Amino acid sequence: MNLILFGPPGAGKGTQAQRLVERHKIPQISTGDILRAAVKAGTELGKKVKPLMEAGQLVPDELVVGIVGERLTAEDARNGFILDGFPRTVAQAEALERALKTLNRRIDAVVSLEVPEKMLVDRIVNRGAQASAPRADDNAETAVRRISAYRAETEPLKAYFSKKGLLRAIDGTQSMELVEQSIASALSQVQPAGGV
Ligand code: AMP
């Protein structure tokens, strides 16, 4: 199953991606995790993206498109993948579609975790407070910027996926367990055709 986990920052994408990894035995591909690892390792890529991430801005499309394009061809993604935090712009979604086409694959479903905007900052700040190694961008000020970047650049993708009949909206305000069950039930109706 080739999946996209979609939703605003703080919607619970990372948590649900982990659960989907266990359930479907396919890897999570989180561009945020990959970029954070690059920042931590101090690579050229890391140096480039660090200030943008700290400011709550998106990094340039070509950087993430390159990362994902490469990652999709890895052996462990042969039977499927869960994209978490990518695509975040229409240009990224179009690039993904092209990359998958050359691999003779396609997206099977886009799981959209729906959480009202007014709940997101609290969720992000709580996550920051509870983590043993909190993310640099999990504070109220950066959260507000990340949410506005989402609204301006990412939310329009919902219409894009909806037009393609891929969007599966899930109430992300439920408990983690109920969200997991709702996703499982939505995906049970999806016929994966995107595998090799
Ligand atoms: P995330 O862990 O998905 O919340 O991503 C953390 C930060 O990494 C974002 O605020 C962006 O600065 C950057 N980032 C992650 N994924 C993308 C993407 N697909 N496009 C642009 N920037 C991204």
mmCIF file of C-alpha atoms and ligand atoms in Angstrom:
data_model
loop_
_atom_site.group_PDB
_atom_site.id
_atom_site.type_symbol
_atom_site.label_atom_id
_atom_site.label_comp_id
_atom_site.label_asym_id
_atom_site.label_seq_id
_atom_site.Cartn_x
_atom_site.Cartn_y
_atom_site.Cartn_z
ATOM 1 C CA MET A 1 0.000 0.000 0.000
ATOM 2 C CA ASN A 2 1.401 3.380 -1.019
ATOM 3 C CA LEU A 3 0.100 5.938 1.453
ATOM 4 C CA ILE A 4 0.343 9.619 2.220
ATOM 5 C CA LEU A 5 -0.372 10.778 5.772
ATOM 6 C CA PHE A 6 -1.638 14.297 5.476
ATOM 7 C CA GLY A 7 -2.529 16.934 8.043
ATOM 8 C CA PRO A 8 -1.387 20.078 9.825
ATOM 9 C CA PRO A 9 1.525 20.131 12.275
ATOM 10 C CA GLY A 10 0.389 18.602 15.559
ATOM 11 C CA ALA A 11 -2.343 16.461 13.983
ATOM 12 C CA GLY A 12 -0.660 13.209 15.029
ATOM 13 C CA LYS A 13 0.874 12.124 11.712
ATOM 14 C CA GLY A 14 4.056 10.763 13.308
ATOM 15 C CA THR A 15 2.171 8.656 15.872
ATOM 16 C CA GLN A 16 -0.191 7.190 13.308
ATOM 17 C CA ALA A 17 2.646 6.598 10.844
ATOM 18 C CA GLN A 18 4.336 4.410 13.486
ATOM 19 C CA ARG A 19 1.163 2.384 13.908
ATOM 20 C CA LEU A 20 0.760 1.964 10.155
ATOM 21 C CA VAL A 21 4.376 0.764 9.945
ATOM 22 C CA GLU A 22 3.537 -2.035 12.390
ATOM 23 C CA ARG A 23 0.212 -2.902 10.821
ATOM 24 C CA HIS A 24 1.311 -2.947 7.177
ATOM 25 C CA LYS A 25 5.037 -3.718 7.534
ATOM 26 C CA ILE A 26 5.982 -0.871 5.232
ATOM 27 C CA PRO A 27 8.415 1.955 6.055
ATOM 28 C CA GLN A 28 7.570 5.470 7.202
ATOM 29 C CA ILE A 29 9.218 8.128 5.076
ATOM 30 C CA SER A 30 9.224 11.335 7.102
ATOM 31 C CA THR A 31 10.938 14.256 5.405
ATOM 32 C CA GLY A 32 10.949 16.074 8.779
ATOM 33 C CA ASP A 33 12.873 13.172 10.398
ATOM 34 C CA ILE A 34 15.306 12.990 7.469
ATOM 35 C CA LEU A 35 15.934 16.747 7.613
ATOM 36 C CA ARG A 36 16.365 16.714 11.424
ATOM 37 C CA ALA A 37 18.921 13.922 11.057
ATOM 38 C CA ALA A 38 20.800 16.014 8.478
ATOM 39 C CA VAL A 39 20.785 19.026 10.827
ATOM 40 C CA LYS A 40 22.078 16.863 13.679
ATOM 41 C CA ALA A 41 24.829 15.376 11.507
ATOM 42 C CA GLY A 42 25.822 18.851 10.307
ATOM 43 C CA THR A 43 25.788 17.914 6.610
ATOM 44 C CA GLU A 44 25.606 20.506 3.819
ATOM 45 C CA LEU A 45 21.893 19.816 3.529
ATOM 46 C CA GLY A 46 21.525 20.183 7.290
ATOM 47 C CA LYS A 47 23.257 23.564 7.304
ATOM 48 C CA LYS A 48 21.011 24.788 4.513
ATOM 49 C CA VAL A 49 17.713 23.744 6.104
ATOM 50 C CA LYS A 50 18.407 24.462 9.798
ATOM 51 C CA PRO A 51 17.464 28.182 9.782
ATOM 52 C CA LEU A 52 14.313 27.516 7.764
ATOM 53 C CA MET A 53 13.165 24.734 10.076
ATOM 54 C CA GLU A 54 13.868 26.834 13.143
ATOM 55 C CA ALA A 55 11.809 29.653 11.636
ATOM 56 C CA GLY A 56 8.895 27.295 10.947
ATOM 57 C CA GLN A 57 9.195 27.759 7.178
ATOM 58 C CA LEU A 58 9.123 25.123 4.483
ATOM 59 C CA VAL A 59 12.422 24.129 2.906
ATOM 60 C CA PRO A 60 12.720 24.427 -0.909
ATOM 61 C CA ASP A 61 10.744 21.875 -2.916
ATOM 62 C CA GLU A 62 13.746 20.598 -4.870
ATOM 63 C CA LEU A 63 15.528 19.511 -1.675
ATOM 64 C CA VAL A 64 12.707 17.356 -0.344
ATOM 65 C CA VAL A 65 11.716 16.083 -3.786
ATOM 66 C CA GLY A 66 15.276 14.817 -4.295
ATOM 67 C CA ILE A 67 15.332 13.112 -0.895
ATOM 68 C CA VAL A 68 11.990 11.369 -1.374
ATOM 69 C CA GLY A 69 12.698 10.373 -4.984
ATOM 70 C CA GLU A 70 15.787 8.530 -3.837
ATOM 71 C CA ARG A 71 14.159 7.021 -0.748
ATOM 72 C CA LEU A 72 11.263 5.563 -2.755
ATOM 73 C CA THR A 73 13.610 3.383 -4.775
ATOM 74 C CA ALA A 74 15.106 1.713 -1.672
ATOM 75 C CA GLU A 75 14.539 -2.006 -1.244
ATOM 76 C CA ASP A 76 12.352 -1.672 1.870
ATOM 77 C CA ALA A 77 9.849 0.534 0.031
ATOM 78 C CA ARG A 78 9.171 -2.086 -2.638
ATOM 79 C CA ASN A 79 5.913 -3.254 -1.090
ATOM 80 C CA GLY A 80 4.718 0.151 -0.078
ATOM 81 C CA PHE A 81 5.469 3.194 2.036
ATOM 82 C CA ILE A 82 3.913 5.788 4.300
ATOM 83 C CA LEU A 83 4.824 9.332 3.380
ATOM 84 C CA ASP A 84 4.648 11.538 6.490
ATOM 85 C CA GLY A 85 4.997 15.292 6.002
ATOM 86 C CA PHE A 86 5.450 15.042 2.235
ATOM 87 C CA PRO A 87 4.148 16.345 -0.126
ATOM 88 C CA ARG A 88 3.540 19.770 1.413
ATOM 89 C CA THR A 89 3.050 21.833 -1.749
ATOM 90 C CA VAL A 90 1.268 21.213 -5.030
ATOM 91 C CA ALA A 91 4.663 21.280 -6.785
ATOM 92 C CA GLN A 92 5.878 18.489 -4.476
ATOM 93 C CA ALA A 93 2.730 16.452 -5.155
ATOM 94 C CA GLU A 94 3.241 16.811 -8.906
ATOM 95 C CA ALA A 95 6.895 15.821 -8.622
ATOM 96 C CA LEU A 96 5.897 12.787 -6.544
ATOM 97 C CA GLU A 97 3.381 11.736 -9.149
ATOM 98 C CA ARG A 98 6.028 11.948 -11.859
ATOM 99 C CA ALA A 99 8.555 9.995 -9.785
ATOM 100 C CA LEU A 100 6.025 7.240 -9.060
ATOM 101 C CA LYS A 101 5.021 7.069 -12.709
ATOM 102 C CA THR A 102 8.575 6.274 -13.752
ATOM 103 C CA LEU A 103 8.508 3.457 -11.162
ATOM 104 C CA ASN A 104 5.159 2.287 -12.541
ATOM 105 C CA ARG A 105 3.466 2.909 -9.207
ATOM 106 C CA ARG A 106 0.932 5.278 -7.757
ATOM 107 C CA ILE A 107 -0.540 6.534 -4.484
ATOM 108 C CA ASP A 108 -3.362 4.327 -3.172
ATOM 109 C CA ALA A 109 -4.783 6.672 -0.552
ATOM 110 C CA VAL A 110 -4.216 9.959 1.247
ATOM 111 C CA VAL A 111 -5.168 9.726 4.925
ATOM 112 C CA SER A 112 -6.028 13.223 6.106
ATOM 113 C CA LEU A 113 -5.969 13.782 9.873
ATOM 114 C CA GLU A 114 -8.428 16.569 10.548
ATOM 115 C CA VAL A 115 -7.830 18.678 13.669
ATOM 116 C CA PRO A 116 -9.226 22.206 14.125
ATOM 117 C CA GLU A 117 -6.572 24.888 13.951
ATOM 118 C CA LYS A 118 -7.302 26.202 17.444
ATOM 119 C CA MET A 119 -6.255 22.859 18.988
ATOM 120 C CA LEU A 120 -2.922 22.564 17.191
ATOM 121 C CA VAL A 121 -0.684 24.992 19.083
ATOM 122 C CA ASP A 122 -1.578 23.383 22.440
ATOM 123 C CA ARG A 123 -0.932 19.925 21.071
ATOM 124 C CA ILE A 124 2.464 20.962 19.691
ATOM 125 C CA VAL A 125 3.495 22.746 22.907
ATOM 126 C CA ASN A 126 2.425 19.709 24.985
ATOM 127 C CA ARG A 127 4.411 17.404 22.721
ATOM 128 C CA GLY A 128 7.458 19.643 23.228
ATOM 129 C CA ALA A 129 6.964 19.631 27.000
ATOM 130 C CA GLN A 130 6.629 15.837 27.183
ATOM 131 C CA ALA A 131 9.491 14.822 24.885
ATOM 132 C CA SER A 132 12.803 13.789 26.431
ATOM 133 C CA ALA A 133 14.571 15.424 23.487
ATOM 134 C CA PRO A 134 12.125 18.117 22.332
ATOM 135 C CA ARG A 135 12.180 19.354 18.759
ATOM 136 C CA ALA A 136 13.609 22.846 18.288
ATOM 137 C CA ASP A 137 10.397 23.891 16.520
ATOM 138 C CA ASP A 138 7.895 22.555 19.082
ATOM 139 C CA ASN A 139 7.278 25.894 20.815
ATOM 140 C CA ALA A 140 4.281 28.212 20.604
ATOM 141 C CA GLU A 141 5.938 30.877 18.459
ATOM 142 C CA THR A 142 7.285 28.518 15.798
ATOM 143 C CA ALA A 143 4.104 26.429 15.915
ATOM 144 C CA VAL A 144 2.062 29.457 14.852
ATOM 145 C CA ARG A 145 4.391 30.005 11.859
ATOM 146 C CA ARG A 146 4.286 26.331 10.904
ATOM 147 C CA ILE A 147 0.504 26.385 11.008
ATOM 148 C CA SER A 148 0.347 29.442 8.755
ATOM 149 C CA ALA A 149 2.785 27.795 6.316
ATOM 150 C CA TYR A 150 0.456 24.793 6.352
ATOM 151 C CA ARG A 151 -2.603 26.923 5.692
ATOM 152 C CA ALA A 152 -0.988 28.861 2.846
ATOM 153 C CA GLU A 153 1.030 26.167 1.075
ATOM 154 C CA THR A 154 -0.155 22.726 2.146
ATOM 155 C CA GLU A 155 -3.886 22.870 2.744
ATOM 156 C CA PRO A 156 -4.636 23.519 -0.964
ATOM 157 C CA LEU A 157 -3.370 19.980 -1.577
ATOM 158 C CA LYS A 158 -6.557 18.635 -0.041
ATOM 159 C CA ALA A 159 -8.544 19.755 -3.067
ATOM 160 C CA TYR A 160 -5.821 18.312 -5.311
ATOM 161 C CA PHE A 161 -6.084 14.839 -3.713
ATOM 162 C CA SER A 162 -9.826 15.027 -3.369
ATOM 163 C CA LYS A 163 -10.183 15.594 -7.120
ATOM 164 C CA LYS A 164 -8.177 12.438 -7.686
ATOM 165 C CA GLY A 165 -10.533 10.512 -5.371
ATOM 166 C CA LEU A 166 -7.690 9.681 -2.982
ATOM 167 C CA LEU A 167 -8.616 11.668 0.120
ATOM 168 C CA ARG A 168 -9.811 9.790 3.237
ATOM 169 C CA ALA A 169 -10.721 12.280 5.978
ATOM 170 C CA ILE A 170 -10.252 11.057 9.558
ATOM 171 C CA ASP A 171 -11.315 12.847 12.759
ATOM 172 C CA GLY A 172 -7.928 13.481 14.352
ATOM 173 C CA THR A 173 -9.385 14.816 17.612
ATOM 174 C CA GLN A 174 -10.259 11.294 18.788
ATOM 175 C CA SER A 175 -7.949 9.240 21.031
ATOM 176 C CA MET A 176 -4.866 7.760 19.332
ATOM 177 C CA GLU A 177 -6.519 4.320 19.443
ATOM 178 C CA LEU A 178 -9.725 5.544 17.822
ATOM 179 C CA VAL A 179 -7.801 7.437 15.159
ATOM 180 C CA GLU A 180 -5.855 4.243 14.447
ATOM 181 C CA GLN A 181 -9.104 2.261 14.141
ATOM 182 C CA SER A 182 -10.710 4.871 11.897
ATOM 183 C CA ILE A 183 -7.690 4.777 9.593
ATOM 184 C CA ALA A 184 -7.749 0.971 9.498
ATOM 185 C CA SER A 185 -11.409 0.984 8.607
ATOM 186 C CA ALA A 186 -10.962 3.644 5.902
ATOM 187 C CA LEU A 187 -8.043 1.714 4.412
ATOM 188 C CA SER A 188 -9.924 -1.587 4.420
ATOM 189 C CA GLN A 189 -11.990 -0.120 1.582
ATOM 190 C CA VAL A 190 -8.929 0.753 -0.472
ATOM 191 C CA GLN A 191 -7.813 -1.640 -3.185
ATOM 192 C CA PRO A 192 -4.041 -1.272 -3.396
ATOM 193 C CA ALA A 193 -3.024 -1.134 -6.996
ATOM 194 C CA GLY A 194 0.139 0.809 -6.491
ATOM 195 C CA GLY A 195 2.469 -2.048 -5.597
ATOM 196 C CA VAL A 196 4.970 -3.452 -8.045
HETATM 197 P P1 AMP B 1 7.709 17.905 10.256
HETATM 198 O O1 AMP B 1 8.536 17.015 11.125
HETATM 199 O O2 AMP B 1 7.023 17.162 9.157
HETATM 200 O O3 AMP B 1 6.775 18.771 11.047
HETATM 201 O O4 AMP B 1 8.743 18.911 9.510
HETATM 202 C C1 AMP B 1 9.540 19.801 10.264
HETATM 203 C C2 AMP B 1 10.075 20.905 9.357
HETATM 204 O O5 AMP B 1 10.861 20.317 8.310
HETATM 205 C C3 AMP B 1 9.023 21.729 8.638
HETATM 206 O O6 AMP B 1 8.528 22.795 9.442
HETATM 207 C C4 AMP B 1 9.808 22.231 7.431
HETATM 208 O O7 AMP B 1 10.692 23.258 7.786
HETATM 209 C C5 AMP B 1 10.650 21.007 7.077
HETATM 210 N N1 AMP B 1 9.949 20.079 6.157
HETATM 211 C C6 AMP B 1 9.605 18.784 6.397
HETATM 212 N N2 AMP B 1 9.002 18.229 5.345
HETATM 213 C C7 AMP B 1 8.942 19.198 4.400
HETATM 214 C C8 AMP B 1 8.412 19.263 3.073
HETATM 215 N N3 AMP B 1 7.795 18.198 2.515
HETATM 216 N N4 AMP B 1 8.536 20.423 2.392
HETATM 217 C C9 AMP B 1 9.140 21.502 2.924
HETATM 218 N N5 AMP B 1 9.634 21.528 4.174
HETATM 219 C C10 AMP B 1 9.556 20.380 4.917
#
